[in-house]
PDB file of C-alpha atoms and ligand atoms in Angstrom:
ATOM      1  CA  MET A   1     111.794  89.052  62.452  1.00  0.00           C
ATOM      2  CA  THR A   2     109.712  88.732  59.798  1.00  0.00           C
ATOM      3  CA  PRO A   3     110.891  87.862  55.949  1.00  0.00           C
ATOM      4  CA  PRO A   4     110.431  89.746  53.109  1.00  0.00           C
ATOM      5  CA  LEU A   5     107.802  87.028  51.040  1.00  0.00           C
ATOM      6  CA  ILE A   6     109.186  88.069  47.505  1.00  0.00           C
ATOM      7  CA  ILE A   7     112.186  88.522  47.337  1.00  0.00           C
ATOM      8  CA  ALA A   8     113.978  89.841  43.395  1.00  0.00           C
ATOM      9  CA  ILE A   9     117.871  89.474  42.596  1.00  0.00           C
ATOM     10  CA  ASP A  10     118.965  90.799  39.271  1.00  0.00           C
ATOM     11  CA  GLY A  11     122.144  91.235  37.682  1.00  0.00           C
ATOM     12  CA  PRO A  12     124.134  90.421  35.105  1.00  0.00           C
ATOM     13  CA  ALA A  13     125.535  86.982  34.048  1.00  0.00           C
ATOM     14  CA  ALA A  14     127.401  84.808  36.632  1.00  0.00           C
ATOM     15  CA  SER A  15     126.899  87.583  38.900  1.00  0.00           C
ATOM     16  CA  GLY A  16     126.038  83.948  41.344  1.00  0.00           C
ATOM     17  CA  LYS A  17     121.856  85.076  41.253  1.00  0.00           C
ATOM     18  CA  SER A  18     121.146  81.188  41.302  1.00  0.00           C
ATOM     19  CA  THR A  19     123.705  80.129  44.004  1.00  0.00           C
ATOM     20  CA  ILE A  20     122.697  82.835  46.019  1.00  0.00           C
ATOM     21  CA  GLY A  21     118.383  83.007  45.061  1.00  0.00           C
ATOM     22  CA  LYS A  22     119.404  78.843  46.108  1.00  0.00           C
ATOM     23  CA  ARG A  23     120.787  78.767  50.037  1.00  0.00           C
ATOM     24  CA  ILE A  24     117.766  81.512  50.248  1.00  0.00           C
ATOM     25  CA  ALA A  25     115.411  79.978  49.408  1.00  0.00           C
ATOM     26  CA  GLU A  26     116.537  77.165  50.794  1.00  0.00           C
ATOM     27  CA  ARG A  27     116.884  78.890  54.706  1.00  0.00           C
ATOM     28  CA  LEU A  28     114.167  80.241  54.411  1.00  0.00           C
ATOM     29  CA  GLY A  29     111.781  77.558  52.610  1.00  0.00           C
ATOM     30  CA  TYR A  30     110.817  78.953  50.372  1.00  0.00           C
ATOM     31  CA  LEU A  31     110.405  78.712  46.134  1.00  0.00           C
ATOM     32  CA  PHE A  32     114.092  78.867  44.207  1.00  0.00           C
ATOM     33  CA  PHE A  33     112.613  80.706  40.867  1.00  0.00           C
ATOM     34  CA  ASP A  34     115.191  81.707  38.652  1.00  0.00           C
ATOM     35  CA  THR A  35     113.239  83.733  34.923  1.00  0.00           C
ATOM     36  CA  GLY A  36     115.801  82.565  33.138  1.00  0.00           C
ATOM     37  CA  VAL A  37     116.197  79.952  32.163  1.00  0.00           C
ATOM     38  CA  MET A  38     112.621  80.410  30.585  1.00  0.00           C
ATOM     39  CA  TYR A  39     113.833  82.708  28.259  1.00  0.00           C
ATOM     40  CA  ARG A  40     117.173  79.853  27.213  1.00  0.00           C
ATOM     41  CA  ALA A  41     114.204  77.521  26.987  1.00  0.00           C
ATOM     42  CA  VAL A  42     112.595  79.551  24.401  1.00  0.00           C
ATOM     43  CA  THR A  43     115.543  79.861  22.672  1.00  0.00           C
ATOM     44  CA  TRP A  44     117.245  76.355  22.426  1.00  0.00           C
ATOM     45  CA  MET A  45     113.071  75.041  20.960  1.00  0.00           C
ATOM     46  CA  ALA A  46     113.927  78.283  19.230  1.00  0.00           C
ATOM     47  CA  LEU A  47     117.244  76.094  18.313  1.00  0.00           C
ATOM     48  CA  GLN A  48     115.925  72.945  17.887  1.00  0.00           C
ATOM     49  CA  SER A  49     113.053  73.534  15.212  1.00  0.00           C
ATOM     50  CA  GLY A  50     115.250  75.999  12.898  1.00  0.00           C
ATOM     51  CA  ILE A  51     113.180  78.807  13.902  1.00  0.00           C
ATOM     52  CA  ASP A  52     114.507  82.377  12.599  1.00  0.00           C
ATOM     53  CA  LEU A  53     115.768  84.197  15.549  1.00  0.00           C
ATOM     54  CA  HIS A  54     114.439  87.231  14.114  1.00  0.00           C
ATOM     55  CA  ASP A  55     111.810  86.535  13.543  1.00  0.00           C
ATOM     56  CA  GLU A  56     110.110  88.315  16.423  1.00  0.00           C
ATOM     57  CA  GLY A  57     106.343  86.903  15.379  1.00  0.00           C
ATOM     58  CA  ALA A  58     107.249  83.299  15.677  1.00  0.00           C
ATOM     59  CA  LEU A  59     109.433  83.578  19.022  1.00  0.00           C
ATOM     60  CA  THR A  60     107.095  85.068  20.497  1.00  0.00           C
ATOM     61  CA  ARG A  61     104.520  82.454  19.180  1.00  0.00           C
ATOM     62  CA  LEU A  62     106.414  79.778  20.590  1.00  0.00           C
ATOM     63  CA  ALA A  63     107.314  81.316  24.362  1.00  0.00           C
ATOM     64  CA  GLU A  64     102.996  82.254  24.237  1.00  0.00           C
ATOM     65  CA  GLU A  65     101.929  77.892  23.302  1.00  0.00           C
ATOM     66  CA  THR A  66     105.259  76.343  24.867  1.00  0.00           C
ATOM     67  CA  PRO A  67     104.297  74.977  28.279  1.00  0.00           C
ATOM     68  CA  ILE A  68     108.108  75.629  30.297  1.00  0.00           C
ATOM     69  CA  GLU A  69     107.670  73.070  33.653  1.00  0.00           C
ATOM     70  CA  VAL A  70     110.040  74.917  35.970  1.00  0.00           C
ATOM     71  CA  ALA A  71     110.351  72.554  38.906  1.00  0.00           C
ATOM     72  CA  PRO A  72     113.198  71.427  42.209  1.00  0.00           C
ATOM     73  CA  ALA A  73     116.082  69.704  40.891  1.00  0.00           C
ATOM     74  CA  SER A  74     114.848  66.232  40.445  1.00  0.00           C
ATOM     75  CA  ARG A  75     118.908  65.771  40.285  1.00  0.00           C
ATOM     76  CA  PHE A  76     121.428  65.670  42.878  1.00  0.00           C
ATOM     77  CA  ASP A  77     123.420  66.562  39.131  1.00  0.00           C
ATOM     78  CA  GLY A  78     124.569  70.163  40.160  1.00  0.00           C
ATOM     79  CA  ARG A  79     121.499  71.229  38.963  1.00  0.00           C
ATOM     80  CA  VAL A  80     119.678  74.589  40.024  1.00  0.00           C
ATOM     81  CA  CYS A  81     115.720  73.649  38.581  1.00  0.00           C
ATOM     82  CA  ASP A  82     114.491  70.751  36.094  1.00  0.00           C
ATOM     83  CA  VAL A  83     112.574  73.251  33.199  1.00  0.00           C
ATOM     84  CA  LEU A  84     110.526  69.950  31.502  1.00  0.00           C
ATOM     85  CA  VAL A  85     108.422  70.871  27.138  1.00  0.00           C
ATOM     86  CA  GLY A  86     106.361  68.605  26.876  1.00  0.00           C
ATOM     87  CA  GLY A  87     107.435  65.983  29.413  1.00  0.00           C
ATOM     88  CA  ARG A  88     111.016  66.783  28.236  1.00  0.00           C
ATOM     89  CA  ASP A  89     114.132  67.289  30.657  1.00  0.00           C
ATOM     90  CA  ILE A  90     115.806  69.529  29.033  1.00  0.00           C
ATOM     91  CA  THR A  91     117.654  71.044  31.728  1.00  0.00           C
ATOM     92  CA  TRP A  92     121.293  70.848  30.797  1.00  0.00           C
ATOM     93  CA  GLU A  93     119.990  70.985  27.269  1.00  0.00           C
ATOM     94  CA  THR A  94     119.582  75.127  28.404  1.00  0.00           C
ATOM     95  CA  ARG A  95     123.043  74.912  29.533  1.00  0.00           C
ATOM     96  CA  ARG A  96     125.307  74.370  26.335  1.00  0.00           C
ATOM     97  CA  PRO A  97     127.236  77.157  24.792  1.00  0.00           C
ATOM     98  CA  GLU A  98     124.117  77.727  21.406  1.00  0.00           C
ATOM     99  CA  VAL A  99     122.090  78.967  23.765  1.00  0.00           C
ATOM    100  CA  ASP A 100     123.897  80.904  25.735  1.00  0.00           C
ATOM    101  CA  SER A 101     125.029  82.707  23.045  1.00  0.00           C
ATOM    102  CA  HIS A 102     121.304  83.597  21.324  1.00  0.00           C
ATOM    103  CA  VAL A 103     119.215  84.071  24.583  1.00  0.00           C
ATOM    104  CA  SER A 104     119.715  87.777  25.086  1.00  0.00           C
ATOM    105  CA  LEU A 105     118.013  88.334  21.236  1.00  0.00           C
ATOM    106  CA  VAL A 106     115.509  86.569  22.336  1.00  0.00           C
ATOM    107  CA  SER A 107     115.226  87.345  25.422  1.00  0.00           C
ATOM    108  CA  SER A 108     115.044  91.222  23.387  1.00  0.00           C
ATOM    109  CA  TYR A 109     111.515  90.492  21.845  1.00  0.00           C
ATOM    110  CA  SER A 110     108.919  92.331  23.637  1.00  0.00           C
ATOM    111  CA  GLY A 111     106.598  89.749  23.069  1.00  0.00           C
ATOM    112  CA  VAL A 112     108.621  87.026  24.997  1.00  0.00           C
ATOM    113  CA  ARG A 113     109.806  89.585  27.548  1.00  0.00           C
ATOM    114  CA  ARG A 114     104.829  89.643  27.651  1.00  0.00           C
ATOM    115  CA  ALA A 115     104.578  85.770  27.466  1.00  0.00           C
ATOM    116  CA  LEU A 116     107.344  85.433  29.704  1.00  0.00           C
ATOM    117  CA  SER A 117     107.448  87.153  32.533  1.00  0.00           C
ATOM    118  CA  ALA A 118     103.152  87.201  32.951  1.00  0.00           C
ATOM    119  CA  GLN A 119     104.123  83.622  34.287  1.00  0.00           C
ATOM    120  CA  GLN A 120     106.541  84.678  36.192  1.00  0.00           C
ATOM    121  CA  ARG A 121     104.421  87.380  38.526  1.00  0.00           C
ATOM    122  CA  ARG A 122     101.789  85.062  38.811  1.00  0.00           C
ATOM    123  CA  ILE A 123     104.324  82.653  40.520  1.00  0.00           C
ATOM    124  CA  GLY A 124     105.740  85.616  42.658  1.00  0.00           C
ATOM    125  CA  LEU A 125     102.463  86.851  43.873  1.00  0.00           C
ATOM    126  CA  ARG A 126     102.622  84.010  45.774  1.00  0.00           C
ATOM    127  CA  GLY A 127     104.476  84.911  47.368  1.00  0.00           C
ATOM    128  CA  CYS A 128     107.635  82.769  49.682  1.00  0.00           C
ATOM    129  CA  VAL A 129     109.074  83.692  46.859  1.00  0.00           C
ATOM    130  CA  VAL A 130     112.867  84.674  45.438  1.00  0.00           C
ATOM    131  CA  MET A 131     112.938  85.450  42.670  1.00  0.00           C
ATOM    132  CA  ALA A 132     115.847  85.399  39.349  1.00  0.00           C
ATOM    133  CA  GLY A 133     117.035  87.530  36.861  1.00  0.00           C
ATOM    134  CA  ARG A 134     117.794  90.603  35.348  1.00  0.00           C
ATOM    135  CA  ASP A 135     113.567  92.767  35.739  1.00  0.00           C
ATOM    136  CA  ILE A 136     112.232  91.538  38.412  1.00  0.00           C
ATOM    137  CA  GLY A 137     113.271  94.328  41.037  1.00  0.00           C
ATOM    138  CA  THR A 138     112.047  96.839  37.922  1.00  0.00           C
ATOM    139  CA  VAL A 139     109.501  94.889  36.084  1.00  0.00           C
ATOM    140  CA  VAL A 140     108.197  91.495  37.202  1.00  0.00           C
ATOM    141  CA  LEU A 141     107.438  92.127  40.768  1.00  0.00           C
ATOM    142  CA  PRO A 142     108.106  96.315  41.324  1.00  0.00           C
ATOM    143  CA  GLU A 143     106.173  95.068  44.094  1.00  0.00           C
ATOM    144  CA  ALA A 144     109.182  92.634  45.992  1.00  0.00           C
ATOM    145  CA  ASP A 145     110.057  92.950  49.597  1.00  0.00           C
ATOM    146  CA  LEU A 146     113.702  93.127  49.250  1.00  0.00           C
ATOM    147  CA  LYS A 147     114.944  94.018  45.634  1.00  0.00           C
ATOM    148  CA  VAL A 148     119.209  92.764  45.411  1.00  0.00           C
ATOM    149  CA  TYR A 149     121.139  93.416  42.744  1.00  0.00           C
ATOM    150  CA  LEU A 150     124.253  91.555  42.614  1.00  0.00           C
ATOM    151  CA  ASP A 151     127.194  92.740  40.375  1.00  0.00           C
ATOM    152  CA  ALA A 152     131.225  92.330  39.865  1.00  0.00           C
ATOM    153  CA  SER A 153     134.220  92.242  36.556  1.00  0.00           C
ATOM    154  CA  ALA A 154     133.474  90.580  33.941  1.00  0.00           C
ATOM    155  CA  GLU A 155     136.512  88.605  34.559  1.00  0.00           C
ATOM    156  CA  GLU A 156     135.621  87.762  37.691  1.00  0.00           C
ATOM    157  CA  ARG A 157     132.494  86.304  35.643  1.00  0.00           C
ATOM    158  CA  ALA A 158     133.660  84.706  32.825  1.00  0.00           C
ATOM    159  CA  ARG A 159     136.112  83.605  35.838  1.00  0.00           C
ATOM    160  CA  ARG A 160     132.783  81.550  37.623  1.00  0.00           C
ATOM    161  CA  ARG A 161     131.553  80.697  35.107  1.00  0.00           C
ATOM    162  CA  TYR A 162     135.202  78.992  33.286  1.00  0.00           C
ATOM    163  CA  VAL A 163     135.238  76.746  36.547  1.00  0.00           C
ATOM    164  CA  GLU A 164     131.268  75.680  36.615  1.00  0.00           C
ATOM    165  CA  LEU A 165     132.519  74.766  32.588  1.00  0.00           C
ATOM    166  CA  VAL A 166     136.032  72.762  33.754  1.00  0.00           C
ATOM    167  CA  ALA A 167     133.898  71.010  37.085  1.00  0.00           C
ATOM    168  CA  ARG A 168     131.239  69.289  35.016  1.00  0.00           C
ATOM    169  CA  GLY A 169     133.574  68.151  32.953  1.00  0.00           C
ATOM    170  CA  GLU A 170     132.794  71.351  29.601  1.00  0.00           C
ATOM    171  CA  PRO A 171     135.138  71.679  27.058  1.00  0.00           C
ATOM    172  CA  ALA A 172     136.090  75.868  27.893  1.00  0.00           C
ATOM    173  CA  ASP A 173     138.256  79.178  27.138  1.00  0.00           C
ATOM    174  CA  TYR A 174     138.294  81.824  29.733  1.00  0.00           C
ATOM    175  CA  GLN A 175     138.511  83.840  27.110  1.00  0.00           C
ATOM    176  CA  THR A 176     135.616  82.918  24.981  1.00  0.00           C
ATOM    177  CA  ILE A 177     133.222  82.764  27.841  1.00  0.00           C
ATOM    178  CA  LEU A 178     134.581  86.902  28.254  1.00  0.00           C
ATOM    179  CA  THR A 179     133.730  87.913  25.253  1.00  0.00           C
ATOM    180  CA  ALA A 180     129.980  86.112  25.295  1.00  0.00           C
ATOM    181  CA  VAL A 181     129.255  87.428  28.769  1.00  0.00           C
ATOM    182  CA  LEU A 182     130.548  90.977  27.931  1.00  0.00           C
ATOM    183  CA  GLU A 183     128.034  90.355  25.653  1.00  0.00           C
ATOM    184  CA  ARG A 184     125.365  89.047  26.267  1.00  0.00           C
ATOM    185  CA  ASP A 185     126.029  91.874  29.265  1.00  0.00           C
ATOM    186  CA  ARG A 186     125.911  94.095  26.459  1.00  0.00           C
ATOM    187  CA  ILE A 187     122.935  93.022  24.822  1.00  0.00           C
ATOM    188  CA  ASP A 188     120.495  92.074  28.394  1.00  0.00           C
ATOM    189  CA  SER A 189     121.383  96.087  29.092  1.00  0.00           C
ATOM    190  CA  THR A 190     121.044  98.279  26.171  1.00  0.00           C
ATOM    191  CA  ARG A 191     117.770  96.909  24.693  1.00  0.00           C
ATOM    192  CA  ALA A 192     114.368  99.472  24.812  1.00  0.00           C
ATOM    193  CA  VAL A 193     112.338  96.397  26.898  1.00  0.00           C
ATOM    194  CA  ALA A 194     113.136  95.696  30.096  1.00  0.00           C
ATOM    195  CA  PRO A 195     116.979  96.648  30.345  1.00  0.00           C
ATOM    196  CA  LEU A 196     119.187  95.512  32.529  1.00  0.00           C
ATOM    197  CA  ARG A 197     119.470  97.339  35.825  1.00  0.00           C
ATOM    198  CA  PRO A 198     119.469  97.631  39.616  1.00  0.00           C
ATOM    199  CA  ALA A 199     116.252  99.224  40.238  1.00  0.00           C
ATOM    200  CA  ASP A 200     116.127 102.644  43.181  1.00  0.00           C
ATOM    201  CA  ASP A 201     114.576 101.280  45.216  1.00  0.00           C
ATOM    202  CA  ALA A 202     117.410  97.514  44.946  1.00  0.00           C
ATOM    203  CA  VAL A 203     120.424  96.963  47.020  1.00  0.00           C
ATOM    204  CA  ILE A 204     123.502  97.272  45.135  1.00  0.00           C
ATOM    205  CA  ILE A 205     126.117  94.147  45.900  1.00  0.00           C
ATOM    206  CA  ASN A 206     129.404  94.311  44.501  1.00  0.00           C
ATOM    207  CA  THR A 207     130.742  90.234  44.665  1.00  0.00           C
ATOM    208  CA  ASP A 208     134.644  90.684  43.407  1.00  0.00           C
ATOM    209  CA  GLY A 209     136.579  89.246  45.868  1.00  0.00           C
ATOM    210  CA  LEU A 210     133.792  88.108  48.023  1.00  0.00           C
ATOM    211  CA  THR A 211     133.269  84.033  48.370  1.00  0.00           C
ATOM    212  CA  ALA A 212     129.695  82.998  48.165  1.00  0.00           C
ATOM    213  CA  ASP A 213     129.268  82.162  52.092  1.00  0.00           C
ATOM    214  CA  GLN A 214     130.499  86.522  52.297  1.00  0.00           C
ATOM    215  CA  VAL A 215     127.431  87.288  49.801  1.00  0.00           C
ATOM    216  CA  PHE A 216     125.485  85.172  51.348  1.00  0.00           C
ATOM    217  CA  ASP A 217     125.834  86.177  54.834  1.00  0.00           C
ATOM    218  CA  ARG A 218     125.089  89.905  53.075  1.00  0.00           C
ATOM    219  CA  VAL A 219     122.113  88.986  51.349  1.00  0.00           C
ATOM    220  CA  TRP A 220     120.629  87.231  54.563  1.00  0.00           C
ATOM    221  CA  ALA A 221     121.288  90.177  56.790  1.00  0.00           C
ATOM    222  CA  LEU A 222     118.952  91.651  54.757  1.00  0.00           C
ATOM    223  CA  CYS A 223     116.198  89.193  55.547  1.00  0.00           C
ATOM    224  CA  GLN A 224     116.543  89.753  58.175  1.00  0.00           C
ATOM    225  CA  ASP A 225     116.140  93.507  59.023  1.00  0.00           C
ATOM    226  CA  ASP A 226     112.655  94.237  59.833  1.00  0.00           C
ATOM    227  CA  PRO A 227     110.966  97.034  58.247  1.00  0.00           C
ATOM    228  CA  PRO A 228     111.690 100.139  59.667  1.00  0.00           C
TER     229      PRO A 228
HETATM  230  O1  CDP B 301     122.840  82.323  34.714  1.00  0.00           O
HETATM  231  P1  CDP B 301     123.468  83.372  33.840  1.00  0.00           P
HETATM  232  O2  CDP B 301     123.324  84.208  34.751  1.00  0.00           O
HETATM  233  O3  CDP B 301     124.316  83.410  32.593  1.00  0.00           O
HETATM  234  O4  CDP B 301     122.308  83.330  32.480  1.00  0.00           O
HETATM  235  P2  CDP B 301     120.185  83.420  32.758  1.00  0.00           P
HETATM  236  O5  CDP B 301     119.736  84.427  34.607  1.00  0.00           O
HETATM  237  O6  CDP B 301     120.042  82.130  32.743  1.00  0.00           O
HETATM  238  O7  CDP B 301     119.713  84.015  31.636  1.00  0.00           O
HETATM  239  C1  CDP B 301     120.013  84.242  30.216  1.00  0.00           C
HETATM  240  C2  CDP B 301     120.059  85.523  29.513  1.00  0.00           C
HETATM  241  O8  CDP B 301     118.398  85.060  29.816  1.00  0.00           O
HETATM  242  C3  CDP B 301     120.205  86.529  30.081  1.00  0.00           C
HETATM  243  O9  CDP B 301     121.405  87.814  29.201  1.00  0.00           O
HETATM  244  C4  CDP B 301     118.989  87.280  29.576  1.00  0.00           C
HETATM  245  O10 CDP B 301     119.278  87.564  28.274  1.00  0.00           O
HETATM  246  C5  CDP B 301     117.771  86.552  30.078  1.00  0.00           C
HETATM  247  N1  CDP B 301     117.381  87.316  31.091  1.00  0.00           N
HETATM  248  C6  CDP B 301     116.021  88.041  30.828  1.00  0.00           C
HETATM  249  O11 CDP B 301     115.819  89.535  29.750  1.00  0.00           O
HETATM  250  N2  CDP B 301     115.637  88.304  31.633  1.00  0.00           N
HETATM  251  C7  CDP B 301     114.835  87.010  32.942  1.00  0.00           C
HETATM  252  N3  CDP B 301     114.722  88.245  34.597  1.00  0.00           N
HETATM  253  C8  CDP B 301     116.139  86.935  32.742  1.00  0.00           C
HETATM  254  C9  CDP B 301     117.220  85.939  31.474  1.00  0.00           C
END
């Protein structure tokens, strides 16, 4: 069996891309790259420095000029990877609710997307990579050997996010999370540039009612299919 060299995993918020992508990458000895952390890092920096989130030019410059480093997780505190800006570890800052509620706006700007997708594409083309996001199979790496689109109902995804936050000891309210998930889905799938949608050649997996192990098994089986 020759496993696919480039694997794209797309899907809406909290559909399990990171959990599954990381496990598949570990099994194959590949790099796992979660592209959402880059959009989150730019959003966090903009909030920190008081940049107007409606100023597309300023946000584009920020995305172009800030070196965002995404490295394998250095701690066992539930993180999927380390996110560093100027040497500072901002991994957990990027998961804060204020980032959640603004990241889709920041990600809708074409200049921001251009800057970040160019970096993502460079990393992806090296191969031996599992890359997760919203537009990996459609825009960033349309040549990916395997494209998976993970889906689930908004209620199930909000429930998973709620459980995650509670496990980290953070305040969580299910209804607030559900509203935020629905709003992020709306912005991500209706934006003009690189909207969230499955690529024509993606395998769509609805994960409602499936455990993480069951989803992993399905994706793993796809990785073992020899191309025709
Ligand atoms: O982890 P979660 O599914 O909640 O989100 P994420 O993957 O960290 O992505 C956060 C946000 O970044 C998304 O809601 C999108 O607005 C944006 N994003 C994107 O536009 N394109 C990507 N390739 C990855 C993320």
